[in-house]
């Protein structure tokens, strides 16, 4: 959750000061002095923990392999684990990573607000904590955040929805429905808020009509990012609100849910609305090529993992990792120093050029 869009300057300054302190603290605790007397971070063959959430989309599955390969190649000893059975499993995994002496723990949280105790223990043990893709909430014990700019993802989705509907029908009103991700995922609200920043003014001026009246995040959520939950909700929305109305557009937060909505609409015998997505999943890129799903977001997982590993290498050699944002992501306890990557919107217009350096999607979209 991007709790505050623009934190005050004082907070940003405090964050940088805190960062400097953290760096000093680290040098005092888990570090050894290099030959030159310069602080070296930690041994090159150290254990590194990577705690991932559930396999709710392809990007997480790819991240597992990339972390294992990349960390091994750099000489570290990685432990990369999913928490498919829930929060308690992820808590236990992080505790085990602390116990095995992990110097850095990278966390893609299942529920970013439920790891406070483990993160405190990790800090006490001298580990550095990097929030990966999803922010860790309400804790001081997170050193860095590396992610695609999630608020921007939402804004791109909202704008794509408008553009797509306008291209089909020059003027409104347009009938739309809104879907959000899983409420325990800290990103879900950020995506939704980003999209609503674009869509809300158009709802207010009557250009957009949410026929079901379900406009809040709480109404729009999809528990566990599960396709069947989105499909069931869409079935109900169609029955309840679209027996005589046309559905022009659907805000979907990711590709898995976009395809579930398309399945629902097709089985109701309706035409496919303009629908957004995210993740550039293979089936959704095919769907864009086939003229069904309207858009997705390119957030190349390889680049994100690579950056997280660069941070680990910097910490290992005693360098402070580079950040490029010190104001956007307030986790409720601090503004977390972040390295944000730029998400890219993909529609039929640019699908043939968007993935040129992707080993799977590149050849498919040529
Ligand atoms: C990620 C998305 C993904 C979703 C469901 C989010 O936290 O940022 O890319 O679609 O989780 O797995």
CSV table of C-alpha atoms and ligand atoms in Angstrom, one decimal:
chain,number,residue,atom,x,y,z
A,1,UNK,CA,0.0,0.0,0.0
A,2,UNK,CA,1.3,3.3,-1.0
A,3,UNK,CA,0.1,4.8,2.2
A,4,UNK,CA,1.2,8.3,1.3
A,5,UNK,CA,1.7,9.3,-2.3
A,6,UNK,CA,4.1,12.0,-1.4
A,7,UNK,CA,5.7,11.8,2.0
A,8,UNK,CA,6.8,15.1,3.4
A,9,UNK,CA,10.3,16.2,2.9
A,10,UNK,CA,11.1,15.7,6.6
A,11,UNK,CA,10.1,12.0,6.3
A,12,UNK,CA,12.3,11.6,3.2
A,13,UNK,CA,15.2,13.1,5.0
A,14,UNK,CA,14.5,10.9,8.0
A,15,UNK,CA,14.4,7.9,5.8
A,16,UNK,CA,17.8,8.7,4.3
A,17,UNK,CA,19.2,9.3,7.8
A,18,UNK,CA,17.7,6.0,8.9
A,19,UNK,CA,19.3,4.4,5.9
A,20,UNK,CA,22.7,5.7,6.9
A,21,UNK,CA,22.1,4.5,10.4
A,22,UNK,CA,21.1,1.1,9.2
A,23,UNK,CA,24.3,0.9,7.2
A,24,UNK,CA,26.4,1.8,10.2
A,25,UNK,CA,24.4,-0.7,12.4
A,26,UNK,CA,25.1,-3.4,9.9
A,27,UNK,CA,28.8,-2.6,10.0
A,28,UNK,CA,28.8,-2.9,13.7
A,29,UNK,CA,27.0,-6.2,13.9
A,30,UNK,CA,27.3,-8.9,11.2
A,31,UNK,CA,30.3,-7.6,9.4
A,32,UNK,CA,34.0,-8.3,9.3
A,33,UNK,CA,36.7,-5.8,8.4
A,34,UNK,CA,38.4,-6.3,5.0
A,35,UNK,CA,42.1,-6.3,4.5
A,36,UNK,CA,42.2,-2.6,3.9
A,37,UNK,CA,40.3,-2.0,7.1
A,38,UNK,CA,37.2,-1.2,5.0
A,39,UNK,CA,34.0,-2.8,6.2
A,40,UNK,CA,33.3,-5.9,4.2
A,41,UNK,CA,29.7,-7.0,4.3
A,42,UNK,CA,29.8,-10.8,4.8
A,43,UNK,CA,31.3,-13.9,3.4
A,44,UNK,CA,30.7,-14.6,-0.3
A,45,UNK,CA,29.3,-18.1,0.3
A,46,UNK,CA,26.8,-16.9,2.9
A,47,UNK,CA,23.2,-18.2,3.1
A,48,UNK,CA,20.6,-16.0,1.5
A,49,UNK,CA,16.9,-16.6,2.2
A,50,UNK,CA,14.1,-15.9,-0.3
A,51,UNK,CA,10.6,-16.2,1.1
A,52,UNK,CA,8.0,-16.2,-1.7
A,53,UNK,CA,4.2,-16.1,-1.4
A,54,UNK,CA,1.8,-18.6,-3.1
A,55,UNK,CA,2.2,-19.5,-6.8
A,56,UNK,CA,-0.7,-17.2,-7.8
A,57,UNK,CA,0.8,-16.1,-11.1
A,58,UNK,CA,3.6,-17.2,-13.5
A,59,UNK,CA,6.0,-14.4,-12.3
A,60,UNK,CA,6.4,-16.0,-8.9
A,61,UNK,CA,7.2,-19.4,-10.4
A,62,UNK,CA,9.8,-17.8,-12.6
A,63,UNK,CA,11.3,-15.8,-9.7
A,64,UNK,CA,12.0,-19.1,-7.8
A,65,UNK,CA,14.2,-20.4,-10.6
A,66,UNK,CA,15.8,-17.1,-11.3
A,67,UNK,CA,16.7,-16.6,-7.6
A,68,UNK,CA,18.1,-20.1,-7.3
A,69,UNK,CA,20.2,-19.8,-10.5
A,70,UNK,CA,21.4,-16.2,-9.9
A,71,UNK,CA,22.3,-16.6,-6.2
A,72,UNK,CA,24.1,-19.9,-6.9
A,73,UNK,CA,26.0,-18.4,-9.8
A,74,UNK,CA,27.2,-15.6,-7.5
A,75,UNK,CA,28.5,-18.1,-5.0
A,76,UNK,CA,25.8,-17.7,-2.3
A,77,UNK,CA,23.8,-20.5,-0.7
A,78,UNK,CA,20.2,-19.7,-1.5
A,79,UNK,CA,17.1,-21.1,0.3
A,80,UNK,CA,14.0,-20.2,-1.9
A,81,UNK,CA,10.6,-21.2,-0.6
A,82,UNK,CA,7.0,-20.7,-1.3
A,83,UNK,CA,4.3,-20.4,1.3
A,84,UNK,CA,1.5,-22.2,-0.4
A,85,UNK,CA,-0.1,-23.2,2.8
A,86,UNK,CA,-0.5,-19.8,4.3
A,87,UNK,CA,1.0,-17.1,6.6
A,88,UNK,CA,2.1,-19.5,9.3
A,89,UNK,CA,4.2,-21.4,6.8
A,90,UNK,CA,5.9,-18.3,5.6
A,91,UNK,CA,6.6,-17.2,9.2
A,92,UNK,CA,8.2,-20.6,9.9
A,93,UNK,CA,10.3,-20.4,6.8
A,94,UNK,CA,11.6,-17.0,7.7
A,95,UNK,CA,12.4,-18.3,11.2
A,96,UNK,CA,14.4,-21.2,9.7
A,97,UNK,CA,16.2,-18.7,7.4
A,98,UNK,CA,17.3,-16.7,10.5
A,99,UNK,CA,18.3,-19.9,12.2
A,100,UNK,CA,20.5,-21.0,9.3
A,101,UNK,CA,22.4,-17.7,9.5
A,102,UNK,CA,21.0,-16.0,6.4
A,103,UNK,CA,22.7,-12.6,5.9
A,104,UNK,CA,20.0,-11.2,3.7
A,105,UNK,CA,16.3,-12.3,3.7
A,106,UNK,CA,14.3,-11.3,0.6
A,107,UNK,CA,10.6,-11.4,1.2
A,108,UNK,CA,7.7,-11.5,-1.2
A,109,UNK,CA,5.1,-11.5,1.5
A,110,UNK,CA,1.9,-13.5,1.4
A,111,UNK,CA,0.5,-11.0,3.9
A,112,UNK,CA,2.9,-8.1,4.4
A,113,UNK,CA,1.4,-7.1,7.8
A,114,UNK,CA,1.8,-10.6,9.4
A,115,UNK,CA,5.6,-10.9,9.6
A,116,UNK,CA,6.5,-8.4,12.3
A,117,UNK,CA,7.8,-10.8,14.8
A,118,UNK,CA,10.0,-12.7,12.4
A,119,UNK,CA,11.4,-9.5,10.8
A,120,UNK,CA,12.3,-8.2,14.3
A,121,UNK,CA,14.1,-11.5,15.0
A,122,UNK,CA,15.8,-11.3,11.6
A,123,UNK,CA,17.0,-7.8,12.4
A,124,UNK,CA,18.2,-8.8,15.9
A,125,UNK,CA,20.2,-11.6,14.2
A,126,UNK,CA,21.9,-9.0,12.0
A,127,UNK,CA,20.2,-9.8,8.7
A,128,UNK,CA,19.3,-7.3,6.1
A,129,UNK,CA,15.7,-7.4,4.9
A,130,UNK,CA,14.6,-6.7,1.3
A,131,UNK,CA,10.9,-6.5,0.5
A,132,UNK,CA,10.5,-8.0,-3.0
A,133,UNK,CA,7.6,-6.9,-5.3
A,134,UNK,CA,5.3,-6.6,-2.3
A,135,UNK,CA,5.9,-4.1,0.5
A,136,UNK,CA,6.3,-5.2,4.1
A,137,UNK,CA,3.9,-3.2,6.3
A,138,UNK,CA,3.9,-1.6,9.7
A,139,UNK,CA,7.5,-2.5,10.5
A,140,UNK,CA,10.7,-0.6,10.9
A,141,UNK,CA,12.5,-3.8,10.1
A,142,UNK,CA,12.7,-3.6,6.3
A,143,UNK,CA,15.8,-2.1,4.8
A,144,UNK,CA,15.0,-1.9,1.1
A,145,UNK,CA,12.1,-2.4,-1.3
A,146,UNK,CA,12.7,-3.6,-4.9
A,147,UNK,CA,9.6,-3.7,-7.2
A,148,UNK,CA,8.0,-2.4,-10.3
A,149,UNK,CA,6.2,0.8,-9.4
A,150,UNK,CA,2.9,-0.7,-8.4
A,151,UNK,CA,0.9,2.6,-8.2
A,152,UNK,CA,2.1,3.3,-11.8
A,153,UNK,CA,0.8,-0.2,-12.8
A,154,UNK,CA,-2.6,0.8,-11.6
A,155,UNK,CA,-2.5,4.1,-13.4
A,156,UNK,CA,-1.5,2.4,-16.6
A,157,UNK,CA,-4.4,-0.1,-16.2
A,158,UNK,CA,-6.9,2.6,-15.6
A,159,UNK,CA,-5.8,4.6,-18.6
A,160,UNK,CA,-5.7,1.5,-20.8
A,161,UNK,CA,-9.3,0.8,-19.9
A,162,UNK,CA,-10.4,4.3,-20.9
A,163,UNK,CA,-8.4,4.3,-24.1
A,164,UNK,CA,-9.6,0.8,-25.1
A,165,UNK,CA,-13.3,1.7,-24.6
A,166,UNK,CA,-12.9,5.0,-26.4
A,167,UNK,CA,-11.3,3.3,-29.4
A,168,UNK,CA,-14.4,1.1,-29.7
A,169,UNK,CA,-17.0,3.8,-29.1
A,170,UNK,CA,-16.0,7.4,-29.3
A,171,UNK,CA,-18.0,8.7,-26.4
A,172,UNK,CA,-19.5,7.4,-23.1
A,173,UNK,CA,-21.2,6.7,-21.0
A,174,UNK,CA,-19.4,3.4,-20.7
A,175,UNK,CA,-20.6,0.5,-18.4
A,176,UNK,CA,-17.7,-1.0,-16.4
A,177,UNK,CA,-17.0,-3.3,-13.5
A,178,UNK,CA,-14.0,-3.2,-11.2
A,179,UNK,CA,-11.9,-6.1,-9.9
A,180,UNK,CA,-9.1,-6.0,-7.4
A,181,UNK,CA,-6.5,-8.5,-6.2
A,182,UNK,CA,-6.3,-10.4,-2.9
A,183,UNK,CA,-6.8,-8.2,0.2
A,184,UNK,CA,-3.9,-9.8,2.1
A,185,UNK,CA,-1.4,-8.8,-0.7
A,186,UNK,CA,-0.1,-5.3,0.0
A,187,UNK,CA,0.1,-4.6,-3.7
A,188,UNK,CA,-3.6,-5.2,-4.4
A,189,UNK,CA,-4.8,-1.9,-2.9
A,190,UNK,CA,-1.9,0.0,-4.5
A,191,UNK,CA,-2.9,-1.3,-8.0
A,192,UNK,CA,-6.5,-0.4,-7.3
A,193,UNK,CA,-5.7,3.1,-6.0
A,194,UNK,CA,-3.5,3.8,-9.0
A,195,UNK,CA,-6.3,2.8,-11.4
A,196,UNK,CA,-9.0,4.7,-9.4
A,197,UNK,CA,-6.9,7.8,-9.6
A,198,UNK,CA,-7.6,7.7,-13.3
A,199,UNK,CA,-11.1,6.3,-13.2
A,200,UNK,CA,-12.8,8.0,-10.3
A,201,UNK,CA,-13.0,11.4,-11.9
A,202,UNK,CA,-14.7,9.8,-14.9
A,203,UNK,CA,-17.1,7.9,-12.6
A,204,UNK,CA,-17.9,11.3,-10.9
A,205,UNK,CA,-18.6,13.1,-14.2
A,206,UNK,CA,-20.8,10.3,-15.5
A,207,UNK,CA,-18.4,9.1,-18.3
A,208,UNK,CA,-18.2,5.7,-16.6
A,209,UNK,CA,-21.0,3.8,-14.9
A,210,UNK,CA,-20.3,0.9,-12.5
A,211,UNK,CA,-23.6,-0.7,-13.1
A,212,UNK,CA,-23.4,-3.0,-10.1
A,213,UNK,CA,-22.6,-0.1,-7.8
A,214,UNK,CA,-19.6,-2.1,-6.5
A,215,UNK,CA,-17.0,0.6,-6.5
A,216,UNK,CA,-15.0,0.1,-3.4
A,217,UNK,CA,-11.8,-2.0,-3.0
A,218,UNK,CA,-13.6,-4.2,-0.4
A,219,UNK,CA,-16.3,-5.0,-2.9
A,220,UNK,CA,-13.9,-5.6,-5.8
A,221,UNK,CA,-11.3,-7.9,-4.1
A,222,UNK,CA,-10.5,-11.4,-5.3
A,223,UNK,CA,-9.5,-13.6,-2.3
A,224,UNK,CA,-6.1,-15.3,-2.9
A,225,UNK,CA,-6.0,-14.0,-6.5
A,226,UNK,CA,-8.0,-17.1,-7.4
A,227,UNK,CA,-9.4,-17.3,-11.0
A,228,UNK,CA,-12.5,-19.2,-9.8
A,229,UNK,CA,-13.3,-16.4,-7.3
A,230,UNK,CA,-13.2,-13.8,-10.0
A,231,UNK,CA,-15.1,-15.9,-12.4
A,232,UNK,CA,-17.9,-16.5,-9.9
A,233,UNK,CA,-18.1,-12.8,-9.1
A,234,UNK,CA,-18.3,-12.0,-12.8
A,235,UNK,CA,-21.0,-14.6,-13.3
A,236,UNK,CA,-23.0,-12.9,-10.5
A,237,UNK,CA,-22.4,-9.4,-11.8
A,238,UNK,CA,-23.6,-10.4,-15.2
A,239,UNK,CA,-26.8,-12.1,-13.9
A,240,UNK,CA,-27.5,-9.3,-11.5
A,241,UNK,CA,-26.7,-6.2,-13.5
A,242,UNK,CA,-26.3,-7.0,-17.2
A,243,UNK,CA,-29.4,-8.8,-18.4
A,244,UNK,CA,-30.2,-5.8,-20.5
A,245,UNK,CA,-27.1,-3.6,-20.3
A,246,UNK,CA,-23.9,-3.9,-22.3
A,247,UNK,CA,-20.7,-4.3,-20.4
A,248,UNK,CA,-18.1,-2.1,-22.1
A,249,UNK,CA,-15.1,-2.6,-19.8
A,250,UNK,CA,-13.6,-4.4,-16.9
A,251,UNK,CA,-10.7,-3.3,-14.7
A,252,UNK,CA,-8.7,-6.5,-14.0
A,253,UNK,CA,-5.6,-6.3,-11.8
A,254,UNK,CA,-3.8,-9.2,-13.5
A,255,UNK,CA,-3.8,-11.6,-16.4
A,256,UNK,CA,-5.1,-14.7,-14.4
A,257,UNK,CA,-8.2,-12.8,-13.3
A,258,UNK,CA,-8.6,-11.2,-16.8
A,259,UNK,CA,-8.8,-14.6,-18.4
A,260,UNK,CA,-11.3,-15.8,-15.7
A,261,UNK,CA,-13.5,-12.8,-16.5
A,262,UNK,CA,-13.3,-13.5,-20.2
A,263,UNK,CA,-14.3,-17.1,-19.5
A,264,UNK,CA,-17.4,-15.9,-17.6
A,265,UNK,CA,-18.4,-13.4,-20.2
A,266,UNK,CA,-18.1,-15.9,-23.0
A,267,UNK,CA,-20.1,-18.6,-21.2
A,268,UNK,CA,-22.8,-16.0,-20.6
A,269,UNK,CA,-22.9,-15.5,-24.4
A,270,UNK,CA,-21.9,-11.8,-24.1
A,271,UNK,CA,-19.2,-10.1,-26.2
A,272,UNK,CA,-15.8,-9.6,-24.5
A,273,UNK,CA,-15.4,-6.1,-22.9
A,274,UNK,CA,-12.3,-4.1,-23.0
A,275,UNK,CA,-10.3,-5.8,-20.2
A,276,UNK,CA,-6.9,-5.0,-18.6
A,277,UNK,CA,-4.4,-7.3,-17.1
A,278,UNK,CA,-0.8,-7.6,-15.7
A,279,UNK,CA,2.2,-9.9,-15.8
A,280,UNK,CA,2.5,-10.7,-19.5
A,281,UNK,CA,1.5,-14.4,-18.9
A,282,UNK,CA,1.8,-16.5,-22.0
A,283,UNK,CA,-1.9,-17.2,-22.4
A,284,UNK,CA,-2.8,-13.6,-22.0
A,285,UNK,CA,-0.2,-12.4,-24.6
A,286,UNK,CA,-1.8,-15.0,-26.9
A,287,UNK,CA,-5.2,-13.6,-26.0
A,288,UNK,CA,-4.1,-10.0,-26.9
A,289,UNK,CA,-2.7,-11.3,-30.2
A,290,UNK,CA,-6.1,-12.9,-30.8
A,291,UNK,CA,-7.9,-9.7,-30.1
A,292,UNK,CA,-9.6,-10.8,-26.8
A,293,UNK,CA,-7.8,-9.4,-23.7
A,294,UNK,CA,-7.1,-5.7,-24.3
A,295,UNK,CA,-3.9,-5.0,-22.3
A,296,UNK,CA,-1.3,-6.5,-20.0
A,297,UNK,CA,1.7,-5.0,-18.2
A,298,UNK,CA,5.2,-6.0,-18.9
A,299,UNK,CA,7.1,-6.3,-15.6
A,300,UNK,CA,10.0,-8.4,-16.7
A,301,UNK,CA,10.7,-10.7,-13.7
A,302,UNK,CA,14.3,-11.3,-14.9
A,303,UNK,CA,15.1,-7.7,-14.4
A,304,UNK,CA,13.5,-7.5,-10.9
A,305,UNK,CA,15.3,-10.6,-9.6
A,306,UNK,CA,18.5,-9.4,-11.2
A,307,UNK,CA,18.2,-6.1,-9.3
A,308,UNK,CA,17.4,-7.9,-6.0
A,309,UNK,CA,20.6,-10.0,-6.5
A,310,UNK,CA,22.6,-6.9,-7.3
A,311,UNK,CA,21.5,-5.5,-3.9
A,312,UNK,CA,22.6,-8.7,-2.2
A,313,UNK,CA,26.0,-8.5,-3.9
A,314,UNK,CA,26.4,-4.9,-2.8
A,315,UNK,CA,25.6,-5.8,0.7
A,316,UNK,CA,28.0,-8.7,0.6
A,317,UNK,CA,30.9,-6.4,-0.5
A,318,UNK,CA,30.0,-3.8,2.1
A,319,UNK,CA,28.4,-1.3,-0.4
A,320,UNK,CA,25.2,0.5,0.2
A,321,UNK,CA,22.7,-0.7,-2.4
A,322,UNK,CA,21.5,1.9,-4.9
A,323,UNK,CA,18.0,3.3,-4.4
A,324,UNK,CA,16.1,5.6,-6.8
A,325,UNK,CA,13.1,6.5,-4.6
A,326,UNK,CA,13.0,7.7,-1.0
A,327,UNK,CA,9.5,9.1,-0.8
A,328,UNK,CA,6.8,7.0,-2.4
A,329,UNK,CA,6.4,3.8,-0.3
A,330,UNK,CA,5.4,4.5,3.3
A,331,UNK,CA,4.8,1.2,5.0
A,332,UNK,CA,3.0,2.7,8.0
A,333,UNK,CA,6.2,2.8,10.1
A,334,UNK,CA,8.7,4.3,7.7
A,335,UNK,CA,9.3,5.4,4.2
A,336,UNK,CA,11.1,2.4,2.7
A,337,UNK,CA,14.1,3.2,0.5
A,338,UNK,CA,13.1,1.7,-2.8
A,339,UNK,CA,14.5,0.8,-6.2
A,340,UNK,CA,11.5,1.0,-8.5
A,341,UNK,CA,11.5,-0.3,-12.1
A,342,UNK,CA,9.2,1.1,-14.8
A,343,UNK,CA,6.2,-1.0,-15.8
A,344,UNK,CA,5.2,-0.9,-19.5
A,345,UNK,CA,1.6,-1.2,-20.8
A,346,UNK,CA,1.2,-3.7,-23.7
A,347,UNK,CA,-1.8,-3.7,-26.1
A,348,UNK,CA,-2.2,-5.1,-29.6
A,349,UNK,CA,-0.5,-1.9,-30.8
A,350,UNK,CA,2.9,-2.6,-29.3
A,351,UNK,CA,2.7,-6.4,-28.5
A,352,UNK,CA,5.0,-7.2,-31.4
A,353,UNK,CA,7.8,-5.0,-30.1
A,354,UNK,CA,7.3,-5.2,-26.4
A,355,UNK,CA,9.0,-8.5,-25.8
A,356,UNK,CA,12.0,-8.5,-28.2
A,357,UNK,CA,14.4,-9.6,-25.4
A,358,UNK,CA,12.1,-12.1,-23.8
A,359,UNK,CA,13.2,-15.7,-24.6
A,360,UNK,CA,9.6,-17.0,-24.6
A,361,UNK,CA,7.4,-14.1,-25.5
A,362,UNK,CA,9.8,-12.6,-28.1
A,363,UNK,CA,9.6,-15.5,-30.6
A,364,UNK,CA,5.8,-15.8,-30.0
A,365,UNK,CA,5.0,-12.2,-30.7
A,366,UNK,CA,7.4,-11.6,-33.7
B,1,LIG,C1,2.2,-9.1,-8.2
B,1,LIG,C2,1.5,-9.3,-9.4
B,1,LIG,C3,0.7,-10.7,-9.4
B,1,LIG,C4,0.0,-10.9,-8.1
B,1,LIG,C5,-0.7,-12.2,-8.0
B,1,LIG,C6,1.2,-9.3,-7.0
B,1,LIG,O1,1.8,-9.0,-5.8
B,1,LIG,O2,2.8,-7.8,-8.1
B,1,LIG,O3,2.4,-9.3,-10.5
B,1,LIG,O4,-0.1,-10.7,-10.5
B,1,LIG,O5,0.8,-10.6,-7.1
B,1,LIG,O6,0.3,-13.3,-8.0
